Amino acid sequence: MVYTPRSARRGALFAGSVAVLGLLTACGTGQTVHSSSPMTSSGTAAPATGDSSAPAPSDTATTPSPASSAPTGAPSTAPTRATATSGGGTTAAASTRCHTSELRASVGRNDPGAGQENFPVVLTNTSGRICTVRGFPGAAFVNASGGQLGPNPGRESGSSTTVTLRPGQSAWAGLTFSSPGVSGAKTAKPAALLITPPDERDHLKVTWTGGEVPVSGNSSAVFLTVFSPGTAP
């Protein structure tokens, strides 16, 4: 048996009492014991924001006004003007996005050139209010059974502008692809083109009368451009 001097035992008991007292004091006051090494926290990304720049005026295009007060979207010979503004703002009329139910879709005549087929995809405001479109449409060629032909069209580079449409006014986006006779791509003849307005989920169906389109093979890609005011380039 190892003998421990009484003075050493008293020192150990005193040190233990001090340690217990320190713990009780910290618990009673709600103090937090910090480590000597600093703590670090990962940074957070700022939330994404929309384009808050003030709209700048740009070129306008002349488009036809409706033939009657009924929201049919049928144009007359009297021209009106659709306005395009840069940035994410709206016009003084506080117009909002055009919804699919407020639009009529059509495909204009082909304007071929340099081995390319170029069709304007047109959306016309058939509602009784001012609304806007901005960016790219969605599109897909389908057969008579509704099956998609070829991949989804790609997007050509270009700056988006907000196109303000009064009732009866139109905006167009280009749909282009290499001429199958030149590219040698595998083709199909669609029954229709499905067009989805920007930021919408529901589509509009347009009978396709533009002939064969490339669906696979060499130069089979179809491309879309952003919307511009009017009905054609």
PDB file of C-alpha atoms in Angstrom:
ATOM      1  CA  MET A   1       0.000   0.000   0.000  1.00  0.00           C
ATOM      2  CA  VAL A   2       1.348   3.398  -1.098  1.00  0.00           C
ATOM      3  CA  TYR A   3       1.124   6.049   1.605  1.00  0.00           C
ATOM      4  CA  THR A   4       0.037   9.534   0.504  1.00  0.00           C
ATOM      5  CA  PRO A   5       0.961  12.393   2.783  1.00  0.00           C
ATOM      6  CA  ARG A   6      -1.999  14.239   4.372  1.00  0.00           C
ATOM      7  CA  SER A   7      -0.883  17.556   2.857  1.00  0.00           C
ATOM      8  CA  ALA A   8      -0.961  16.090  -0.649  1.00  0.00           C
ATOM      9  CA  ARG A   9      -4.479  14.679  -0.050  1.00  0.00           C
ATOM     10  CA  ARG A  10      -5.719  18.069   1.128  1.00  0.00           C
ATOM     11  CA  GLY A  11      -4.240  19.727  -2.010  1.00  0.00           C
ATOM     12  CA  ALA A  12      -6.009  17.272  -4.301  1.00  0.00           C
ATOM     13  CA  LEU A  13      -9.325  17.730  -2.493  1.00  0.00           C
ATOM     14  CA  PHE A  14      -8.990  21.524  -2.733  1.00  0.00           C
ATOM     15  CA  ALA A  15      -8.267  21.410  -6.490  1.00  0.00           C
ATOM     16  CA  GLY A  16     -11.272  19.152  -7.080  1.00  0.00           C
ATOM     17  CA  SER A  17     -13.554  21.476  -5.118  1.00  0.00           C
ATOM     18  CA  VAL A  18     -12.424  24.457  -7.191  1.00  0.00           C
ATOM     19  CA  ALA A  19     -13.122  22.612 -10.440  1.00  0.00           C
ATOM     20  CA  VAL A  20     -16.647  21.589  -9.310  1.00  0.00           C
ATOM     21  CA  LEU A  21     -17.365  25.152  -8.141  1.00  0.00           C
ATOM     22  CA  GLY A  22     -16.285  26.500 -11.551  1.00  0.00           C
ATOM     23  CA  LEU A  23     -18.683  24.169 -13.369  1.00  0.00           C
ATOM     24  CA  LEU A  24     -21.588  25.082 -11.094  1.00  0.00           C
ATOM     25  CA  THR A  25     -20.921  28.785 -11.632  1.00  0.00           C
ATOM     26  CA  ALA A  26     -20.910  28.427 -15.423  1.00  0.00           C
ATOM     27  CA  CYS A  27     -24.176  26.448 -15.384  1.00  0.00           C
ATOM     28  CA  GLY A  28     -25.894  28.913 -13.072  1.00  0.00           C
ATOM     29  CA  THR A  29     -25.049  31.992 -15.158  1.00  0.00           C
ATOM     30  CA  GLY A  30     -25.711  30.486 -18.596  1.00  0.00           C
ATOM     31  CA  GLN A  31     -22.177  31.342 -19.759  1.00  0.00           C
ATOM     32  CA  THR A  32     -20.721  29.524 -22.769  1.00  0.00           C
ATOM     33  CA  VAL A  33     -17.175  28.271 -22.708  1.00  0.00           C
ATOM     34  CA  HIS A  34     -15.370  29.181 -25.945  1.00  0.00           C
ATOM     35  CA  SER A  35     -12.412  27.330 -27.347  1.00  0.00           C
ATOM     36  CA  SER A  36      -9.217  29.209 -27.954  1.00  0.00           C
ATOM     37  CA  SER A  37      -9.321  28.565 -31.732  1.00  0.00           C
ATOM     38  CA  PRO A  38     -11.736  30.818 -33.745  1.00  0.00           C
ATOM     39  CA  MET A  39     -14.838  29.289 -35.398  1.00  0.00           C
ATOM     40  CA  THR A  40     -15.520  29.931 -39.064  1.00  0.00           C
ATOM     41  CA  SER A  41     -18.799  29.762 -40.980  1.00  0.00           C
ATOM     42  CA  SER A  42     -19.266  29.272 -44.683  1.00  0.00           C
ATOM     43  CA  GLY A  43     -20.456  32.278 -46.696  1.00  0.00           C
ATOM     44  CA  THR A  44     -23.931  32.500 -48.188  1.00  0.00           C
ATOM     45  CA  ALA A  45     -24.796  33.510 -51.733  1.00  0.00           C
ATOM     46  CA  ALA A  46     -26.998  36.541 -52.279  1.00  0.00           C
ATOM     47  CA  PRO A  47     -30.459  35.683 -53.644  1.00  0.00           C
ATOM     48  CA  ALA A  48     -30.964  35.932 -57.368  1.00  0.00           C
ATOM     49  CA  THR A  49     -32.789  39.052 -58.490  1.00  0.00           C
ATOM     50  CA  GLY A  50     -34.558  40.044 -61.649  1.00  0.00           C
ATOM     51  CA  ASP A  51     -33.389  42.677 -64.060  1.00  0.00           C
ATOM     52  CA  SER A  52     -34.151  45.883 -62.201  1.00  0.00           C
ATOM     53  CA  SER A  53     -32.678  48.218 -64.761  1.00  0.00           C
ATOM     54  CA  ALA A  54     -34.981  50.883 -66.101  1.00  0.00           C
ATOM     55  CA  PRO A  55     -36.457  50.011 -69.496  1.00  0.00           C
ATOM     56  CA  ALA A  56     -34.749  51.743 -72.371  1.00  0.00           C
ATOM     57  CA  PRO A  57     -36.682  52.521 -75.536  1.00  0.00           C
ATOM     58  CA  SER A  58     -35.686  50.628 -78.643  1.00  0.00           C
ATOM     59  CA  ASP A  59     -36.946  50.172 -82.168  1.00  0.00           C
ATOM     60  CA  THR A  60     -40.631  49.534 -82.672  1.00  0.00           C
ATOM     61  CA  ALA A  61     -42.294  47.476 -85.353  1.00  0.00           C
ATOM     62  CA  THR A  62     -45.605  48.101 -87.059  1.00  0.00           C
ATOM     63  CA  THR A  63     -48.230  45.404 -86.577  1.00  0.00           C
ATOM     64  CA  PRO A  64     -51.895  45.224 -87.531  1.00  0.00           C
ATOM     65  CA  SER A  65     -54.781  45.982 -85.167  1.00  0.00           C
ATOM     66  CA  PRO A  66     -57.758  43.648 -84.738  1.00  0.00           C
ATOM     67  CA  ALA A  67     -60.556  43.848 -87.311  1.00  0.00           C
ATOM     68  CA  SER A  68     -63.280  44.038 -84.647  1.00  0.00           C
ATOM     69  CA  SER A  69     -63.715  44.428 -80.920  1.00  0.00           C
ATOM     70  CA  ALA A  70     -64.118  40.655 -80.511  1.00  0.00           C
ATOM     71  CA  PRO A  71     -60.882  39.015 -79.263  1.00  0.00           C
ATOM     72  CA  THR A  72     -60.319  36.948 -82.393  1.00  0.00           C
ATOM     73  CA  GLY A  73     -56.832  38.224 -83.175  1.00  0.00           C
ATOM     74  CA  ALA A  74     -57.771  38.669 -86.835  1.00  0.00           C
ATOM     75  CA  PRO A  75     -55.744  41.598 -88.239  1.00  0.00           C
ATOM     76  CA  SER A  76     -57.082  44.468 -90.326  1.00  0.00           C
ATOM     77  CA  THR A  77     -55.218  46.788 -92.638  1.00  0.00           C
ATOM     78  CA  ALA A  78     -54.952  49.533 -90.018  1.00  0.00           C
ATOM     79  CA  PRO A  79     -51.478  49.294 -88.427  1.00  0.00           C
ATOM     80  CA  THR A  80     -50.692  49.705 -84.759  1.00  0.00           C
ATOM     81  CA  ARG A  81     -47.340  49.542 -83.041  1.00  0.00           C
ATOM     82  CA  ALA A  82     -45.928  46.911 -80.698  1.00  0.00           C
ATOM     83  CA  THR A  83     -43.171  48.200 -78.453  1.00  0.00           C
ATOM     84  CA  ALA A  84     -40.004  46.434 -77.333  1.00  0.00           C
ATOM     85  CA  THR A  85     -38.175  47.601 -74.216  1.00  0.00           C
ATOM     86  CA  SER A  86     -34.858  46.368 -72.881  1.00  0.00           C
ATOM     87  CA  GLY A  87     -34.426  45.222 -69.310  1.00  0.00           C
ATOM     88  CA  GLY A  88     -37.025  43.534 -67.140  1.00  0.00           C
ATOM     89  CA  GLY A  89     -39.384  46.480 -66.588  1.00  0.00           C
ATOM     90  CA  THR A  90     -42.871  46.942 -67.918  1.00  0.00           C
ATOM     91  CA  THR A  91     -44.499  49.871 -69.643  1.00  0.00           C
ATOM     92  CA  ALA A  92     -46.431  52.631 -67.896  1.00  0.00           C
ATOM     93  CA  ALA A  93     -49.594  50.596 -68.494  1.00  0.00           C
ATOM     94  CA  ALA A  94     -48.298  48.059 -65.935  1.00  0.00           C
ATOM     95  CA  SER A  95     -48.786  45.203 -68.393  1.00  0.00           C
ATOM     96  CA  THR A  96     -48.023  41.642 -67.359  1.00  0.00           C
ATOM     97  CA  ARG A  97     -46.991  38.391 -69.050  1.00  0.00           C
ATOM     98  CA  CYS A  98     -49.227  37.060 -71.793  1.00  0.00           C
ATOM     99  CA  HIS A  99     -50.759  33.692 -70.903  1.00  0.00           C
ATOM    100  CA  THR A 100     -51.335  30.908 -73.407  1.00  0.00           C
ATOM    101  CA  SER A 101     -55.106  31.346 -73.251  1.00  0.00           C
ATOM    102  CA  GLU A 102     -54.701  34.966 -74.360  1.00  0.00           C
ATOM    103  CA  LEU A 103     -52.656  34.219 -77.479  1.00  0.00           C
ATOM    104  CA  ARG A 104     -53.103  32.839 -80.967  1.00  0.00           C
ATOM    105  CA  ALA A 105     -50.165  31.153 -82.706  1.00  0.00           C
ATOM    106  CA  SER A 106     -49.350  31.018 -86.392  1.00  0.00           C
ATOM    107  CA  VAL A 107     -46.386  30.290 -88.649  1.00  0.00           C
ATOM    108  CA  GLY A 108     -45.512  32.711 -91.421  1.00  0.00           C
ATOM    109  CA  ARG A 109     -44.113  32.051 -94.883  1.00  0.00           C
ATOM    110  CA  ASN A 110     -40.676  30.569 -95.344  1.00  0.00           C
ATOM    111  CA  ASP A 111     -37.915  33.028 -96.216  1.00  0.00           C
ATOM    112  CA  PRO A 112     -35.133  30.714 -97.416  1.00  0.00           C
ATOM    113  CA  GLY A 113     -31.565  31.797 -97.908  1.00  0.00           C
ATOM    114  CA  ALA A 114     -28.002  30.440 -97.965  1.00  0.00           C
ATOM    115  CA  GLY A 115     -29.117  26.840 -97.493  1.00  0.00           C
ATOM    116  CA  GLN A 116     -31.387  27.786 -94.580  1.00  0.00           C
ATOM    117  CA  GLU A 117     -35.132  27.555 -94.089  1.00  0.00           C
ATOM    118  CA  ASN A 118     -36.492  30.444 -92.011  1.00  0.00           C
ATOM    119  CA  PHE A 119     -40.034  30.605 -90.629  1.00  0.00           C
ATOM    120  CA  PRO A 120     -41.480  33.289 -88.328  1.00  0.00           C
ATOM    121  CA  VAL A 121     -43.381  31.858 -85.353  1.00  0.00           C
ATOM    122  CA  VAL A 122     -45.997  34.482 -84.467  1.00  0.00           C
ATOM    123  CA  LEU A 123     -47.973  35.026 -81.265  1.00  0.00           C
ATOM    124  CA  THR A 124     -50.906  37.459 -81.384  1.00  0.00           C
ATOM    125  CA  ASN A 125     -52.608  38.950 -78.350  1.00  0.00           C
ATOM    126  CA  THR A 126     -56.283  37.986 -78.582  1.00  0.00           C
ATOM    127  CA  SER A 127     -57.231  39.268 -75.127  1.00  0.00           C
ATOM    128  CA  GLY A 128     -58.721  42.609 -74.190  1.00  0.00           C
ATOM    129  CA  ARG A 129     -55.729  43.684 -72.102  1.00  0.00           C
ATOM    130  CA  ILE A 130     -52.111  44.696 -72.599  1.00  0.00           C
ATOM    131  CA  CYS A 131     -49.626  41.895 -71.933  1.00  0.00           C
ATOM    132  CA  THR A 132     -45.986  41.105 -72.634  1.00  0.00           C
ATOM    133  CA  VAL A 133     -43.749  38.352 -74.007  1.00  0.00           C
ATOM    134  CA  ARG A 134     -40.020  38.061 -73.431  1.00  0.00           C
ATOM    135  CA  GLY A 135     -37.390  35.556 -74.499  1.00  0.00           C
ATOM    136  CA  PHE A 136     -37.734  32.289 -76.409  1.00  0.00           C
ATOM    137  CA  PRO A 137     -40.809  30.234 -77.228  1.00  0.00           C
ATOM    138  CA  GLY A 138     -40.891  26.498 -76.746  1.00  0.00           C
ATOM    139  CA  ALA A 139     -41.512  24.425 -79.876  1.00  0.00           C
ATOM    140  CA  ALA A 140     -41.785  20.824 -81.024  1.00  0.00           C
ATOM    141  CA  PHE A 141     -42.727  19.147 -84.306  1.00  0.00           C
ATOM    142  CA  VAL A 142     -45.261  16.337 -83.929  1.00  0.00           C
ATOM    143  CA  ASN A 143     -46.832  13.742 -86.207  1.00  0.00           C
ATOM    144  CA  ALA A 144     -50.546  13.090 -86.651  1.00  0.00           C
ATOM    145  CA  SER A 145     -50.571  10.920 -83.522  1.00  0.00           C
ATOM    146  CA  GLY A 146     -48.948  13.626 -81.413  1.00  0.00           C
ATOM    147  CA  GLY A 147     -45.538  11.956 -81.239  1.00  0.00           C
ATOM    148  CA  GLN A 148     -42.566  14.310 -81.275  1.00  0.00           C
ATOM    149  CA  LEU A 149     -40.351  14.343 -84.359  1.00  0.00           C
ATOM    150  CA  GLY A 150     -36.710  15.106 -83.694  1.00  0.00           C
ATOM    151  CA  PRO A 151     -35.148  16.735 -80.633  1.00  0.00           C
ATOM    152  CA  ASN A 152     -36.278  19.978 -79.052  1.00  0.00           C
ATOM    153  CA  PRO A 153     -35.080  23.054 -80.979  1.00  0.00           C
ATOM    154  CA  GLY A 154     -31.976  24.811 -79.728  1.00  0.00           C
ATOM    155  CA  ARG A 155     -31.666  28.509 -78.962  1.00  0.00           C
ATOM    156  CA  GLU A 156     -29.654  30.997 -80.952  1.00  0.00           C
ATOM    157  CA  SER A 157     -27.726  33.633 -79.044  1.00  0.00           C
ATOM    158  CA  GLY A 158     -29.430  36.989 -78.734  1.00  0.00           C
ATOM    159  CA  SER A 159     -30.503  39.646 -76.250  1.00  0.00           C
ATOM    160  CA  SER A 160     -34.031  39.321 -74.925  1.00  0.00           C
ATOM    161  CA  THR A 161     -36.326  42.329 -74.837  1.00  0.00           C
ATOM    162  CA  THR A 162     -39.762  42.701 -73.314  1.00  0.00           C
ATOM    163  CA  VAL A 163     -42.293  43.030 -76.145  1.00  0.00           C
ATOM    164  CA  THR A 164     -45.482  44.802 -75.088  1.00  0.00           C
ATOM    165  CA  LEU A 165     -48.577  43.671 -76.962  1.00  0.00           C
ATOM    166  CA  ARG A 166     -51.784  45.634 -77.042  1.00  0.00           C
ATOM    167  CA  PRO A 167     -54.910  43.702 -78.068  1.00  0.00           C
ATOM    168  CA  GLY A 168     -54.427  42.491 -81.646  1.00  0.00           C
ATOM    169  CA  GLN A 169     -50.667  43.081 -81.738  1.00  0.00           C
ATOM    170  CA  SER A 170     -48.113  40.365 -82.473  1.00  0.00           C
ATOM    171  CA  ALA A 171     -44.565  39.266 -81.705  1.00  0.00           C
ATOM    172  CA  TRP A 172     -42.472  36.849 -83.748  1.00  0.00           C
ATOM    173  CA  ALA A 173     -39.549  34.495 -83.144  1.00  0.00           C
ATOM    174  CA  GLY A 174     -37.477  32.888 -85.868  1.00  0.00           C
ATOM    175  CA  LEU A 175     -37.487  29.122 -86.451  1.00  0.00           C
ATOM    176  CA  THR A 176     -34.605  28.079 -88.680  1.00  0.00           C
ATOM    177  CA  PHE A 177     -32.854  24.918 -89.877  1.00  0.00           C
ATOM    178  CA  SER A 178     -30.541  23.811 -92.652  1.00  0.00           C
ATOM    179  CA  SER A 179     -32.311  22.840 -95.849  1.00  0.00           C
ATOM    180  CA  PRO A 180     -32.558  19.021 -95.828  1.00  0.00           C
ATOM    181  CA  GLY A 181     -31.817  18.965 -99.549  1.00  0.00           C
ATOM    182  CA  VAL A 182     -28.436  20.567 -98.837  1.00  0.00           C
ATOM    183  CA  SER A 183     -27.534  18.990 -95.504  1.00  0.00           C
ATOM    184  CA  GLY A 184     -28.597  15.440 -96.320  1.00  0.00           C
ATOM    185  CA  ALA A 185     -30.260  15.057 -92.908  1.00  0.00           C
ATOM    186  CA  LYS A 186     -32.961  12.485 -92.313  1.00  0.00           C
ATOM    187  CA  THR A 187     -36.337  14.195 -92.579  1.00  0.00           C
ATOM    188  CA  ALA A 188     -39.981  13.823 -91.615  1.00  0.00           C
ATOM    189  CA  LYS A 189     -43.104  15.752 -92.528  1.00  0.00           C
ATOM    190  CA  PRO A 190     -44.765  17.027 -89.349  1.00  0.00           C
ATOM    191  CA  ALA A 191     -48.505  17.317 -88.966  1.00  0.00           C
ATOM    192  CA  ALA A 192     -48.238  20.228 -86.548  1.00  0.00           C
ATOM    193  CA  LEU A 193     -45.933  22.504 -84.596  1.00  0.00           C
ATOM    194  CA  LEU A 194     -46.536  22.892 -80.868  1.00  0.00           C
ATOM    195  CA  ILE A 195     -45.648  26.372 -79.600  1.00  0.00           C
ATOM    196  CA  THR A 196     -45.345  27.276 -75.924  1.00  0.00           C
ATOM    197  CA  PRO A 197     -45.237  30.991 -75.010  1.00  0.00           C
ATOM    198  CA  PRO A 198     -42.390  32.142 -72.718  1.00  0.00           C
ATOM    199  CA  ASP A 199     -42.815  31.181 -69.044  1.00  0.00           C
ATOM    200  CA  GLU A 200     -45.985  29.202 -69.808  1.00  0.00           C
ATOM    201  CA  ARG A 201     -46.690  25.459 -69.617  1.00  0.00           C
ATOM    202  CA  ASP A 202     -49.655  25.101 -71.961  1.00  0.00           C
ATOM    203  CA  HIS A 203     -48.956  25.060 -75.701  1.00  0.00           C
ATOM    204  CA  LEU A 204     -50.705  26.168 -78.867  1.00  0.00           C
ATOM    205  CA  LYS A 205     -51.016  23.832 -81.851  1.00  0.00           C
ATOM    206  CA  VAL A 206     -50.451  25.067 -85.406  1.00  0.00           C
ATOM    207  CA  THR A 207     -50.893  22.947 -88.534  1.00  0.00           C
ATOM    208  CA  TRP A 208     -47.501  22.630 -90.219  1.00  0.00           C
ATOM    209  CA  THR A 209     -47.464  23.349 -93.959  1.00  0.00           C
ATOM    210  CA  GLY A 210     -43.743  23.976 -94.326  1.00  0.00           C
ATOM    211  CA  GLY A 211     -42.865  20.551 -95.718  1.00  0.00           C
ATOM    212  CA  GLU A 212     -40.072  18.237 -94.628  1.00  0.00           C
ATOM    213  CA  VAL A 213     -37.951  19.100 -91.580  1.00  0.00           C
ATOM    214  CA  PRO A 214     -34.694  17.513 -90.385  1.00  0.00           C
ATOM    215  CA  VAL A 215     -35.105  15.098 -87.495  1.00  0.00           C
ATOM    216  CA  SER A 216     -31.728  13.284 -87.319  1.00  0.00           C
ATOM    217  CA  GLY A 217     -28.405  12.936 -89.048  1.00  0.00           C
ATOM    218  CA  ASN A 218     -26.228  15.678 -90.504  1.00  0.00           C
ATOM    219  CA  SER A 219     -27.270  19.255 -89.689  1.00  0.00           C
ATOM    220  CA  SER A 220     -30.505  18.081 -88.125  1.00  0.00           C
ATOM    221  CA  ALA A 221     -30.680  20.864 -85.527  1.00  0.00           C
ATOM    222  CA  VAL A 222     -33.583  23.313 -85.468  1.00  0.00           C
ATOM    223  CA  PHE A 223     -33.063  26.679 -83.766  1.00  0.00           C
ATOM    224  CA  LEU A 224     -35.255  29.434 -82.309  1.00  0.00           C
ATOM    225  CA  THR A 225     -34.577  33.144 -81.770  1.00  0.00           C
ATOM    226  CA  VAL A 226     -35.978  35.507 -79.144  1.00  0.00           C
ATOM    227  CA  PHE A 227     -39.235  37.362 -79.705  1.00  0.00           C
ATOM    228  CA  SER A 228     -39.292  40.699 -81.521  1.00  0.00           C
ATOM    229  CA  PRO A 229     -42.229  43.043 -82.228  1.00  0.00           C
ATOM    230  CA  GLY A 230     -44.295  42.441 -85.357  1.00  0.00           C
ATOM    231  CA  THR A 231     -45.180  39.469 -87.502  1.00  0.00           C
ATOM    232  CA  ALA A 232     -42.038  38.971 -89.640  1.00  0.00           C
ATOM    233  CA  PRO A 233     -38.436  40.165 -89.962  1.00  0.00           C
TER     234      PRO A 233
END
